[in-house]
Short mmCIF file of C-alpha atoms in Angstrom, two decimals:
data_model
loop_
_atom_site.label_atom_id
_atom_site.label_comp_id
_atom_site.label_asym_id
_atom_site.label_seq_id
_atom_site.Cartn_x
_atom_site.Cartn_y
_atom_site.Cartn_z
CA MET Q 19 90.43 126.09 72.37
CA ALA Q 20 88.08 129.13 71.46
CA ASN Q 21 86.68 130.33 74.83
CA SER Q 22 84.17 132.71 73.47
CA THR Q 23 81.15 130.70 74.76
CA TYR Q 24 82.42 130.73 78.29
CA ILE Q 25 80.08 132.22 80.95
CA PRO Q 26 80.83 132.97 84.61
CA PHE Q 27 79.54 130.45 87.23
CA ASP Q 28 77.25 132.37 89.80
CA HIS Q 29 79.32 135.29 91.32
CA THR Q 30 82.76 133.72 90.63
CA TYR Q 31 85.35 134.14 88.01
CA ILE Q 32 85.06 130.38 87.57
CA VAL Q 33 83.98 129.65 83.95
CA TYR Q 34 82.61 126.82 81.94
CA ASP Q 35 81.11 126.05 78.55
CA PRO Q 36 77.44 125.47 78.82
CA LYS Q 37 77.73 123.85 75.36
CA GLN Q 38 79.77 120.93 77.14
CA PRO Q 39 77.89 120.40 80.79
CA TRP Q 40 80.93 118.27 81.78
CA THR Q 41 83.01 121.25 82.09
CA LEU Q 42 80.94 122.50 85.08
CA ILE Q 43 82.67 119.56 87.21
CA LEU Q 44 85.97 121.22 86.09
CA ALA Q 45 84.85 124.64 87.05
CA LEU Q 46 83.52 123.48 90.38
CA SER Q 47 86.78 121.59 91.23
CA SER Q 48 88.29 125.24 91.10
CA ILE Q 49 86.52 125.79 94.61
CA LEU Q 50 87.75 122.80 96.20
CA PRO Q 51 90.29 124.59 98.36
CA ILE Q 52 87.48 126.76 99.65
CA ILE Q 53 85.57 123.50 100.40
CA ILE Q 54 88.53 122.01 102.30
CA LEU Q 55 88.88 125.09 104.44
CA ILE Q 56 85.42 125.06 105.42
CA PHE Q 57 85.70 121.52 106.36
CA LEU Q 58 88.76 122.32 108.32
CA PHE Q 59 86.87 125.23 110.03
CA SER Q 60 83.85 122.96 110.82
CA TRP Q 61 86.13 120.34 112.32
CA PHE Q 62 87.43 122.78 114.50
CA LEU Q 63 84.31 124.13 115.85
CA THR Q 64 82.69 120.84 116.46
CA ASP Q 65 85.59 119.15 118.22
CA ARG Q 66 88.01 121.90 119.05
CA GLU Q 67 90.72 119.88 117.91
CA LEU Q 68 94.19 121.49 117.09
CA GLU Q 69 94.85 119.37 114.09
CA PRO Q 70 92.64 121.27 111.76
CA CYS Q 71 94.34 124.37 112.76
CA ILE Q 72 97.58 123.01 111.97
CA ILE Q 73 96.55 122.13 108.73
CA ALA Q 74 94.71 125.36 108.07
CA GLY Q 75 97.82 127.26 109.29
CA GLY Q 76 100.16 125.24 106.95
CA GLN Q 77 97.78 126.18 103.98
CA VAL Q 78 97.93 129.85 105.07
CA VAL Q 79 101.72 129.78 104.94
CA ASN Q 80 101.80 127.76 101.51
CA ASP Q 81 99.54 130.34 99.89
CA LEU Q 82 101.56 133.28 101.22
CA ILE Q 83 104.68 131.90 99.68
CA SER Q 84 102.79 131.06 96.44
CA THR Q 85 101.59 134.84 96.41
CA LEU Q 86 104.97 136.21 96.91
CA LEU Q 87 106.63 133.95 94.21
CA LYS Q 88 104.07 135.38 91.65
CA GLN Q 89 104.85 138.87 92.56
CA LYS Q 90 108.75 138.01 92.50
CA ILE Q 91 108.72 135.98 89.43
CA ARG Q 92 105.67 137.71 87.38
CA PHE Q 93 105.32 135.00 84.85
CA ALA Q 94 101.83 135.57 83.15
CA ARG Q 95 99.11 133.52 82.62
CA PRO Q 96 98.13 132.13 79.13
CA ILE Q 97 96.37 134.95 77.30
CA LYS Q 98 93.41 132.89 76.72
CA GLY Q 99 92.88 132.52 80.38
CA GLN Q 100 92.67 135.93 80.97
CA ILE Q 101 89.09 136.68 80.28
CA PHE Q 102 88.10 138.85 83.47
CA LYS Q 103 91.16 140.09 84.78
CA LYS Q 104 93.54 142.14 82.86
CA ASP Q 105 95.65 143.69 85.77
CA GLY Q 106 96.38 143.15 89.45
CA HIS Q 107 97.94 139.90 91.02
CA LEU Q 108 95.81 137.58 89.17
CA VAL Q 109 97.71 138.38 86.01
CA TYR Q 110 100.60 136.37 87.30
CA GLY Q 111 100.56 132.51 87.41
CA MET Q 112 103.86 131.03 88.30
CA PRO Q 113 103.35 128.95 90.33
CA SER Q 114 99.73 127.53 90.14
CA SER Q 115 98.32 128.35 93.63
CA HIS Q 116 95.38 125.84 93.06
CA SER Q 117 97.97 123.04 92.26
CA GLN Q 118 100.25 124.09 95.03
CA PHE Q 119 97.17 124.13 97.55
CA ILE Q 120 95.85 120.60 96.72
CA MET Q 121 99.44 119.10 96.64
CA PHE Q 122 99.94 120.74 100.03
CA PHE Q 123 96.86 119.34 101.45
CA SER Q 124 96.95 115.76 99.82
CA THR Q 125 100.59 115.18 100.73
CA TYR Q 126 100.05 116.26 104.37
CA MET Q 127 97.00 113.95 104.62
CA ILE Q 128 98.84 110.97 102.92
CA LEU Q 129 101.83 111.35 105.29
CA LYS Q 130 99.43 111.71 108.34
CA MET Q 131 97.48 108.32 107.30
CA SER Q 132 100.96 106.71 106.84
CA TYR Q 133 102.70 107.64 109.94
CA GLN Q 134 100.63 109.23 112.47
CA TRP Q 135 96.92 107.92 112.25
CA PRO Q 136 95.71 106.99 115.52
CA TYR Q 137 94.65 103.52 114.76
CA HIS Q 138 95.54 101.19 111.70
CA ILE Q 139 93.62 101.79 108.73
CA GLU Q 140 92.61 98.88 106.67
CA ARG Q 141 94.20 98.96 103.22
CA ILE Q 142 90.71 99.26 101.36
CA TYR Q 143 89.97 102.44 103.26
CA LYS Q 144 93.55 103.80 102.99
CA ILE Q 145 93.40 103.03 98.98
CA GLY Q 146 89.95 104.75 98.87
CA ALA Q 147 91.27 107.82 100.75
CA ILE Q 148 94.43 108.20 98.58
CA THR Q 149 92.43 107.71 95.35
CA SER Q 150 89.94 110.40 96.31
CA LEU Q 151 92.85 112.72 97.03
CA LEU Q 152 94.50 111.85 93.76
CA LEU Q 153 91.07 112.38 91.99
CA GLY Q 154 91.00 116.01 93.41
CA ILE Q 155 94.43 116.56 92.33
CA GLY Q 156 93.52 115.43 88.82
CA LEU Q 157 90.51 117.49 88.42
CA ILE Q 158 92.46 120.54 89.62
CA ILE Q 159 95.38 120.37 87.48
CA TYR Q 160 93.20 119.33 84.55
CA SER Q 161 90.97 122.28 85.13
CA ARG Q 162 93.93 124.72 85.32
CA LEU Q 163 95.24 123.64 81.84
CA PHE Q 164 91.90 123.09 80.13
CA PHE Q 165 90.64 126.58 81.05
CA SER Q 166 94.03 127.91 80.13
CA TYR Q 167 94.35 129.54 83.59
CA HIS Q 168 97.93 128.26 83.88
CA THR Q 169 100.71 126.72 81.68
CA ILE Q 170 101.77 123.33 82.32
CA ASP Q 171 105.18 124.74 83.71
CA GLN Q 172 103.22 126.82 86.24
CA VAL Q 173 101.17 123.88 87.21
CA ILE Q 174 104.15 121.58 87.81
CA VAL Q 175 106.14 124.22 89.62
CA GLY Q 176 102.79 124.71 91.87
CA CYS Q 177 102.56 120.69 92.41
CA PHE Q 178 106.65 120.42 93.18
CA LEU Q 179 106.23 123.44 95.63
CA GLY Q 180 103.08 122.15 97.38
CA THR Q 181 104.79 118.57 97.74
CA PHE Q 182 108.04 120.02 98.98
CA LEU Q 183 106.50 122.31 101.85
CA SER Q 184 103.84 119.93 103.01
CA CYS Q 185 106.74 117.49 103.65
CA GLY Q 186 108.69 119.99 105.55
CA TYR Q 187 105.83 121.27 107.43
CA PHE Q 188 104.62 117.79 108.31
CA GLY Q 189 108.25 117.22 109.60
CA ALA Q 190 108.23 120.28 111.71
CA ILE Q 191 104.94 119.92 113.38
CA SER Q 192 106.03 116.20 114.13
CA ILE Q 193 109.24 117.61 115.90
CA LEU Q 194 107.20 120.16 117.80
CA ARG Q 195 104.85 117.72 119.10
CA ASP Q 196 107.43 115.25 120.01
CA TYR Q 197 109.29 117.85 122.01
CA GLY Q 198 106.10 119.05 123.84
CA LEU Q 199 105.94 122.57 122.23
CA LEU Q 200 102.41 122.04 120.94
CA ASN Q 201 101.41 121.02 124.52
CA TRP Q 202 103.05 124.08 125.87
CA PHE Q 203 100.93 126.20 123.34
CA LEU Q 204 98.07 124.65 124.48
CA LYS Q 205 98.35 125.67 128.06
CA TRP Q 206 98.00 129.40 126.81
CA LYS Q 207 94.91 131.13 128.47
CA VAL Q 208 93.41 131.62 124.96
CA CYS Q 209 93.42 127.79 123.89
CA GLU Q 210 91.80 127.14 127.64
CA LEU Q 211 89.06 129.63 126.85
CA LEU Q 212 88.39 128.03 123.59
CA ARG Q 213 88.89 124.57 124.92
CA ILE Q 214 91.40 123.50 122.27
CA LYS Q 215 93.02 120.09 122.73
CA ASP Q 216 95.47 117.86 120.75
CA SER Q 217 93.78 114.57 121.02
CA PHE Q 218 93.08 113.38 117.39
CA HIS Q 219 96.38 111.56 116.96
CA THR Q 220 95.72 109.65 120.03
CA SER Q 221 92.09 108.72 119.59
CA LYS Q 222 91.07 105.10 120.51
CA TYR Q 223 88.06 105.07 118.37
CA ARG Q 224 88.24 103.68 114.86
CA THR Q 225 84.69 104.42 113.68
CA LEU Q 226 81.54 106.32 114.98
CA LYS Q 227 80.09 103.02 116.00
CA GLU Q 228 82.75 102.34 118.11
CA GLU Q 229 82.52 105.69 119.93
CA ARG Q 230 78.79 105.01 120.21
CA ASN Q 231 79.08 101.71 121.71
CA THR Q 232 81.59 103.08 124.31
CA TRP Q 233 78.83 105.93 125.13
CA GLU Q 234 76.27 103.18 125.44
CA ASP Q 235 78.48 101.23 127.74
CA ASN Q 236 79.14 104.18 129.93
CA PHE Q 237 75.36 104.99 129.93
CA ILE Q 238 74.53 101.68 131.17
CA ASP Q 239 77.21 101.68 134.00
CA GLU Q 240 75.70 105.24 135.17
CA GLN Q 241 72.42 103.76 135.38
CA ILE Q 242 73.62 100.64 137.28
CA ASN Q 243 75.32 103.03 139.59
CA GLU Q 244 72.38 105.26 140.18
CA ALA Q 245 70.34 102.21 140.90
CA GLN Q 246 72.61 100.89 143.36
CA ASN Q 247 72.90 104.31 144.90
CA LYS Q 248 68.93 104.48 145.30
CA LEU Q 249 69.11 100.90 147.03
CA SER Q 250 71.80 101.96 149.23
CA LEU Q 251 69.66 104.86 150.41
CA ILE Q 252 66.71 102.59 150.91
CA HIS Q 253 68.91 100.23 153.14
CA ILE Q 254 70.24 103.05 155.12
CA SER Q 255 66.61 104.59 155.90
CA GLU Q 256 64.98 101.27 156.94
CA PRO Q 257 66.60 101.00 160.24
CA THR Q 258 66.04 104.60 160.83
CA ARG Q 259 62.38 104.16 160.08
CA LEU Q 260 62.17 101.21 162.67
CA GLN Q 261 63.83 103.34 165.33
CA LEU Q 262 61.24 105.86 164.94
CA ILE Q 263 58.37 103.25 165.23
CA SER Q 264 59.87 101.73 168.26
#
């Protein structure tokens, strides 16, 4: 397809066809990996959980392997996809890093939901989550082909590598957790200073509502204990007052 009408989206090298507004959705799907990394970073900042660090670390390793393979294989991208970059590492496209990224993340999350989620996920919610992941995979893969950023071979290899590396990484992390090596790591001083914990996979809360209800119950218990302590002080001080009067 002709690409002479493509224009860059904001300050990125993501392009879309202004004559076909729906292609903007495909363009935005290219920044989905960045959105996922921002989500993981936000999750860590708010909860100080180890799990987002584990996922992000896996993605870094995954991306490094993709970059090394690009430099080793040196399989060029389609000519039509080389709109802005004529040299440098962006020229090479085997494997597709976007496809590898989204397959690594999606495979890891599906394995997590299937084998290590802290509570049983109802079928409807699991189907919804997996459908969302598959939608993200479909958008990214189609966008890489539609805009001629990659050949179909580059996309297929990226998907295979992402899936394979994710399965291996998930298994390795599971072994490290079972043997207590993650808990050993959490005893490091830097983890103590950052208040990092590994409690996501053992959380007892299914929903935010359940967590709120637990907080309310604890709050009520604290109020009752406080009231009882005040009554105890009153009963203790009453004999003392009578002694002073007498």
